[in-house]
mmCIF file of C-alpha atoms in Angstrom:
data_model
loop_
_atom_site.group_PDB
_atom_site.id
_atom_site.type_symbol
_atom_site.label_atom_id
_atom_site.label_comp_id
_atom_site.label_asym_id
_atom_site.label_seq_id
_atom_site.Cartn_x
_atom_site.Cartn_y
_atom_site.Cartn_z
ATOM 1 C CA GLU Q 4 43.838 69.537 -27.511
ATOM 2 C CA ALA Q 5 43.649 72.108 -30.267
ATOM 3 C CA ALA Q 6 41.488 71.144 -33.214
ATOM 4 C CA VAL Q 7 41.531 72.414 -36.776
ATOM 5 C CA THR Q 8 39.302 70.657 -39.268
ATOM 6 C CA GLN Q 9 39.534 71.069 -43.022
ATOM 7 C CA SER Q 10 37.127 70.042 -45.756
ATOM 8 C CA PRO Q 11 37.154 68.604 -48.268
ATOM 9 C CA ARG Q 12 40.265 66.485 -47.758
ATOM 10 C CA ASN Q 13 40.507 65.842 -51.472
ATOM 11 C CA LYS Q 14 39.118 67.807 -54.386
ATOM 12 C CA VAL Q 15 39.486 67.480 -58.143
ATOM 13 C CA THR Q 16 38.307 70.229 -60.442
ATOM 14 C CA VAL Q 17 38.928 71.456 -63.959
ATOM 15 C CA THR Q 18 40.646 74.595 -65.151
ATOM 16 C CA GLY Q 19 38.327 77.523 -64.637
ATOM 17 C CA GLY Q 20 36.379 75.754 -61.944
ATOM 18 C CA ASN Q 21 35.205 77.274 -58.679
ATOM 19 C CA VAL Q 22 36.535 75.787 -55.446
ATOM 20 C CA THR Q 23 35.958 76.573 -51.794
ATOM 21 C CA LEU Q 24 38.133 75.072 -49.088
ATOM 22 C CA SER Q 25 36.740 75.245 -45.576
ATOM 23 C CA CYS Q 26 38.441 75.391 -42.223
ATOM 24 C CA ARG Q 27 36.989 75.361 -38.733
ATOM 25 C CA GLN Q 28 38.912 75.687 -35.495
ATOM 26 C CA THR Q 29 37.613 75.005 -32.020
ATOM 27 C CA ASN Q 30 40.589 76.521 -30.206
ATOM 28 C CA SER Q 31 39.075 79.951 -29.635
ATOM 29 C CA HIS Q 32 42.097 81.335 -31.465
ATOM 30 C CA ASN Q 33 42.039 84.739 -33.053
ATOM 31 C CA TYR Q 34 44.481 84.039 -35.880
ATOM 32 C CA MET Q 35 43.784 81.719 -38.782
ATOM 33 C CA TYR Q 36 45.934 81.032 -41.824
ATOM 34 C CA TRP Q 37 45.892 79.400 -45.214
ATOM 35 C CA TYR Q 38 49.133 77.916 -46.531
ATOM 36 C CA ARG Q 39 49.951 75.944 -49.622
ATOM 37 C CA GLN Q 40 52.619 73.252 -49.594
ATOM 38 C CA ASP Q 41 54.604 72.385 -52.685
ATOM 39 C CA THR Q 42 57.717 70.280 -53.026
ATOM 40 C CA GLY Q 43 60.821 72.414 -52.777
ATOM 41 C CA HIS Q 44 58.963 75.407 -51.396
ATOM 42 C CA GLY Q 45 57.852 74.327 -47.975
ATOM 43 C CA LEU Q 46 54.756 76.154 -46.836
ATOM 44 C CA ARG Q 47 53.834 79.511 -48.295
ATOM 45 C CA LEU Q 48 51.331 81.854 -46.717
ATOM 46 C CA ILE Q 49 48.347 82.735 -48.907
ATOM 47 C CA HIS Q 50 46.057 84.723 -46.597
ATOM 48 C CA TYR Q 51 45.498 85.078 -42.899
ATOM 49 C CA SER Q 52 43.076 86.722 -40.534
ATOM 50 C CA TYR Q 53 43.092 87.962 -36.984
ATOM 51 C CA GLY Q 54 39.366 87.892 -36.440
ATOM 52 C CA ALA Q 55 35.929 87.670 -37.978
ATOM 53 C CA GLY Q 56 35.643 89.991 -40.950
ATOM 54 C CA ASN Q 57 39.379 90.618 -41.095
ATOM 55 C CA LEU Q 58 41.643 89.529 -43.955
ATOM 56 C CA GLN Q 59 45.369 89.995 -44.408
ATOM 57 C CA ILE Q 60 47.310 89.280 -47.563
ATOM 58 C CA GLY Q 61 50.079 86.730 -47.346
ATOM 59 C CA ASP Q 62 53.047 86.051 -49.577
ATOM 60 C CA VAL Q 63 51.352 84.235 -52.485
ATOM 61 C CA PRO Q 64 47.809 85.688 -52.673
ATOM 62 C CA ASP Q 65 47.321 85.851 -56.451
ATOM 63 C CA GLY Q 66 44.355 83.805 -57.636
ATOM 64 C CA TYR Q 67 42.983 83.332 -54.124
ATOM 65 C CA LYS Q 68 40.325 85.017 -52.056
ATOM 66 C CA ALA Q 69 39.558 84.300 -48.447
ATOM 67 C CA THR Q 70 36.830 85.117 -46.021
ATOM 68 C CA ARG Q 71 36.624 84.829 -42.240
ATOM 69 C CA THR Q 72 32.952 84.612 -41.395
ATOM 70 C CA THR Q 73 33.246 83.841 -37.683
ATOM 71 C CA GLN Q 74 36.040 83.328 -35.208
ATOM 72 C CA GLU Q 75 35.841 79.621 -35.989
ATOM 73 C CA ASP Q 76 35.502 79.586 -39.782
ATOM 74 C CA PHE Q 77 37.964 80.605 -42.490
ATOM 75 C CA PHE Q 78 37.366 79.873 -46.169
ATOM 76 C CA LEU Q 79 39.742 79.871 -49.122
ATOM 77 C CA LEU Q 80 38.157 80.635 -52.498
ATOM 78 C CA LEU Q 81 39.523 79.813 -55.932
ATOM 79 C CA GLU Q 82 37.101 81.371 -58.408
ATOM 80 C CA LEU Q 83 38.938 80.438 -61.608
ATOM 81 C CA ALA Q 84 41.140 77.509 -60.705
ATOM 82 C CA SER Q 85 44.312 76.920 -62.711
ATOM 83 C CA PRO Q 86 46.653 73.900 -62.851
ATOM 84 C CA SER Q 87 49.303 75.938 -61.012
ATOM 85 C CA GLN Q 88 47.009 75.880 -57.989
ATOM 86 C CA THR Q 89 47.263 72.119 -57.737
ATOM 87 C CA SER Q 90 48.709 71.792 -54.275
ATOM 88 C CA LEU Q 91 48.250 70.655 -50.714
ATOM 89 C CA TYR Q 92 46.517 73.337 -48.681
ATOM 90 C CA PHE Q 93 46.793 73.693 -44.942
ATOM 91 C CA CYS Q 94 44.764 75.737 -42.562
ATOM 92 C CA ALA Q 95 46.186 76.706 -39.181
ATOM 93 C CA SER Q 96 45.254 78.726 -36.145
ATOM 94 C CA SER Q 97 47.123 80.447 -33.343
ATOM 95 C CA ASP Q 98 46.335 82.537 -30.321
ATOM 96 C CA THR Q 99 46.707 86.277 -30.145
ATOM 97 C CA ALA Q 100 50.208 86.171 -28.708
ATOM 98 C CA ASN Q 101 51.348 84.101 -31.673
ATOM 99 C CA THR Q 102 54.699 83.121 -30.229
ATOM 100 C CA GLY Q 103 55.327 80.759 -33.087
ATOM 101 C CA GLN Q 104 53.028 77.883 -32.257
ATOM 102 C CA LEU Q 105 50.506 77.138 -34.954
ATOM 103 C CA TYR Q 106 47.954 74.360 -34.886
ATOM 104 C CA PHE Q 107 47.442 72.784 -38.284
ATOM 105 C CA GLY Q 108 44.652 70.901 -39.948
ATOM 106 C CA GLU Q 109 45.256 67.673 -41.833
ATOM 107 C CA GLY Q 110 45.353 69.338 -45.222
ATOM 108 C CA SER Q 111 43.231 69.513 -48.376
ATOM 109 C CA LYS Q 112 44.655 68.067 -51.555
ATOM 110 C CA LEU Q 113 43.460 70.031 -54.593
ATOM 111 C CA THR Q 114 44.018 68.857 -58.138
ATOM 112 C CA VAL Q 115 43.183 71.165 -61.032
ATOM 113 C CA LEU Q 116 43.061 69.355 -64.366
ATOM 114 C CA THR R 960 63.568 89.862 -47.724
ATOM 115 C CA GLN R 961 63.396 87.357 -44.945
ATOM 116 C CA THR R 962 64.510 83.834 -45.853
ATOM 117 C CA VAL R 963 64.707 80.539 -44.092
ATOM 118 C CA SER R 964 67.176 78.008 -45.431
ATOM 119 C CA GLN R 965 67.256 74.312 -44.712
ATOM 120 C CA SER R 966 70.296 73.153 -46.597
ATOM 121 C CA ASP R 967 69.608 69.424 -46.487
ATOM 122 C CA ALA R 968 66.603 68.159 -48.406
ATOM 123 C CA HIS R 969 67.180 64.635 -47.089
ATOM 124 C CA VAL R 970 69.034 63.144 -44.135
ATOM 125 C CA THR R 971 69.372 59.401 -43.627
ATOM 126 C CA VAL R 972 70.566 57.849 -40.366
ATOM 127 C CA PHE R 973 70.296 54.568 -38.517
ATOM 128 C CA GLU R 974 68.126 54.073 -35.486
ATOM 129 C CA GLY R 975 70.050 55.044 -32.375
ATOM 130 C CA ASP R 976 72.236 57.550 -34.200
ATOM 131 C CA SER R 977 72.304 61.216 -33.317
ATOM 132 C CA VAL R 978 71.078 63.710 -35.883
ATOM 133 C CA GLU R 979 71.265 67.427 -36.531
ATOM 134 C CA LEU R 980 68.940 69.163 -38.962
ATOM 135 C CA ARG R 981 70.143 72.555 -40.017
ATOM 136 C CA CYS R 982 68.274 75.821 -40.282
ATOM 137 C CA ASN R 983 69.674 79.216 -41.164
ATOM 138 C CA TYR R 984 67.774 82.438 -41.475
ATOM 139 C CA SER R 985 68.481 85.856 -42.835
ATOM 140 C CA TYR R 986 66.887 88.610 -40.859
ATOM 141 C CA GLY R 987 68.236 91.213 -38.489
ATOM 142 C CA GLY R 988 65.975 92.006 -35.585
ATOM 143 C CA SER R 989 63.926 90.234 -32.973
ATOM 144 C CA ILE R 990 62.566 86.967 -34.246
ATOM 145 C CA TYR R 991 60.676 83.915 -33.154
ATOM 146 C CA LEU R 992 62.098 80.588 -34.300
ATOM 147 C CA SER R 993 60.348 77.267 -34.266
ATOM 148 C CA TRP R 994 60.467 73.743 -35.600
ATOM 149 C CA TYR R 995 57.596 71.616 -36.831
ATOM 150 C CA ILE R 996 57.327 67.964 -37.777
ATOM 151 C CA GLN R 997 55.144 66.525 -40.518
ATOM 152 C CA HIS R 998 54.474 62.824 -40.741
ATOM 153 C CA HIS R 999 53.391 61.555 -44.130
ATOM 154 C CA GLY R 1000 49.800 62.435 -44.916
ATOM 155 C CA HIS R 1001 49.304 64.678 -41.929
ATOM 156 C CA GLY R 1002 49.495 68.307 -40.959
ATOM 157 C CA LEU R 1003 52.403 69.933 -39.213
ATOM 158 C CA GLN R 1004 52.884 69.574 -35.487
ATOM 159 C CA PHE R 1005 54.795 71.950 -33.274
ATOM 160 C CA LEU R 1006 58.071 70.702 -31.787
ATOM 161 C CA LEU R 1007 59.692 73.653 -30.038
ATOM 162 C CA LYS R 1008 60.307 77.390 -30.175
ATOM 163 C CA TYR R 1009 62.788 80.085 -29.213
ATOM 164 C CA TYR R 1010 62.409 83.784 -28.676
ATOM 165 C CA SER R 1011 64.832 84.791 -25.971
ATOM 166 C CA GLY R 1012 66.758 83.454 -22.994
ATOM 167 C CA ASN R 1013 68.604 80.149 -22.927
ATOM 168 C CA PRO R 1014 69.684 79.488 -26.526
ATOM 169 C CA VAL R 1015 69.132 75.749 -26.097
ATOM 170 C CA VAL R 1016 65.464 74.864 -26.002
ATOM 171 C CA GLN R 1017 63.915 71.511 -25.306
ATOM 172 C CA GLY R 1018 61.007 70.124 -27.257
ATOM 173 C CA VAL R 1019 58.905 67.022 -27.357
ATOM 174 C CA ASN R 1020 60.211 63.495 -27.869
ATOM 175 C CA GLY R 1021 63.813 64.309 -26.960
ATOM 176 C CA PHE R 1022 64.341 67.006 -29.575
ATOM 177 C CA GLU R 1023 66.261 70.153 -28.777
ATOM 178 C CA ALA R 1024 67.412 73.133 -30.793
ATOM 179 C CA GLU R 1025 70.117 75.697 -30.328
ATOM 180 C CA PHE R 1026 69.909 79.312 -31.380
ATOM 181 C CA SER R 1027 73.063 81.056 -32.550
ATOM 182 C CA LYS R 1028 72.826 84.746 -33.347
ATOM 183 C CA SER R 1029 76.359 84.862 -34.727
ATOM 184 C CA ASP R 1030 75.645 82.028 -37.169
ATOM 185 C CA SER R 1031 71.995 83.018 -37.798
ATOM 186 C CA SER R 1032 71.098 79.429 -37.115
ATOM 187 C CA PHE R 1033 68.577 77.367 -35.212
ATOM 188 C CA HIS R 1034 69.624 73.743 -35.683
ATOM 189 C CA LEU R 1035 67.501 70.860 -34.430
ATOM 190 C CA ARG R 1036 69.134 67.898 -32.730
ATOM 191 C CA LYS R 1037 68.300 64.570 -31.249
ATOM 192 C CA ALA R 1038 70.760 62.339 -29.436
ATOM 193 C CA SER R 1039 69.252 58.990 -30.384
ATOM 194 C CA VAL R 1040 66.647 58.722 -33.123
ATOM 195 C CA HIS R 1041 63.885 56.163 -33.399
ATOM 196 C CA TRP R 1042 62.371 54.874 -36.615
ATOM 197 C CA SER R 1043 59.176 56.776 -35.754
ATOM 198 C CA ASP R 1044 61.128 60.032 -36.059
ATOM 199 C CA SER R 1045 61.077 59.549 -39.826
ATOM 200 C CA ALA R 1046 59.218 62.603 -41.095
ATOM 201 C CA VAL R 1047 59.711 65.967 -42.728
ATOM 202 C CA TYR R 1048 60.961 68.712 -40.436
ATOM 203 C CA PHE R 1049 60.301 72.376 -41.049
ATOM 204 C CA CYS R 1050 62.058 75.359 -39.570
ATOM 205 C CA ALA R 1051 59.958 78.528 -39.257
ATOM 206 C CA VAL R 1052 60.774 82.148 -38.543
ATOM 207 C CA ARG R 1053 58.609 85.097 -37.606
ATOM 208 C CA ARG R 1054 59.706 88.639 -37.113
ATOM 209 C CA GLY R 1055 58.855 89.977 -33.695
ATOM 210 C CA SER R 1056 56.643 92.694 -35.114
ATOM 211 C CA ALA R 1057 54.962 90.683 -37.846
ATOM 212 C CA LEU R 1058 52.113 88.984 -36.067
ATOM 213 C CA GLY R 1059 50.851 86.135 -38.195
ATOM 214 C CA ARG R 1060 53.594 86.046 -40.786
ATOM 215 C CA LEU R 1061 55.383 82.778 -40.166
ATOM 216 C CA HIS R 1062 57.889 81.866 -42.880
ATOM 217 C CA PHE R 1063 58.827 78.233 -43.397
ATOM 218 C CA GLY R 1064 61.896 76.615 -44.841
ATOM 219 C CA ALA R 1065 61.587 74.027 -47.602
ATOM 220 C CA GLY R 1066 61.836 71.178 -45.127
ATOM 221 C CA THR R 1067 64.252 68.325 -44.439
ATOM 222 C CA GLN R 1068 63.112 64.762 -44.827
ATOM 223 C CA LEU R 1069 64.594 62.584 -42.117
ATOM 224 C CA ILE R 1070 64.776 58.877 -42.890
ATOM 225 C CA VAL R 1071 65.624 56.595 -39.977
ATOM 226 C CA ILE R 1072 66.675 53.081 -40.923
ATOM 227 C CA PRO R 1073 65.672 50.517 -38.291
#
């Protein structure tokens, strides 16, 4: 069974704070993704990567950085957090063929006060 | 711009009823279509997908979806729902050439009354 693990599961920070969300997958998948989920918007793609050292910009990248250090690990960085980044963040992975099947983590709830 | 539209934010049915959750997309070209389910407090789980071939695809737990090119739709159906099917359902679209760029609809919350 595919496994994607996110940490922390919950995080509270203040405006201007520095936050790192971590994701590890044990699926040997090449693709990894960061999405944010907000009511009324579904999931929106922030950044994604197709391998270690690679980064691709998604649809809502402003205010976010990401880094893929290994095939397994993908990090989302908020260097100056703002209240508009309060959201539920999901990491996902998929294989190279990427026929539409993503494997998701359980989510990280971020609150920016 | 590629869009995915799920016209119903909420659908409420009784256990044993049939249900159809609607998904329409706007994109001309080869696409991958899929449905995901999200139970409260959890991540999304894959239900089924379509790329080519038989327009009716079967998924897990009795779900099926039908692709219609003429209607630009990929509606999800189940003949007899169970209370455990209560969840949020997301339709997703990816262009054939856009590896990695999966676009999700806003989701439909299905409430099944026991």
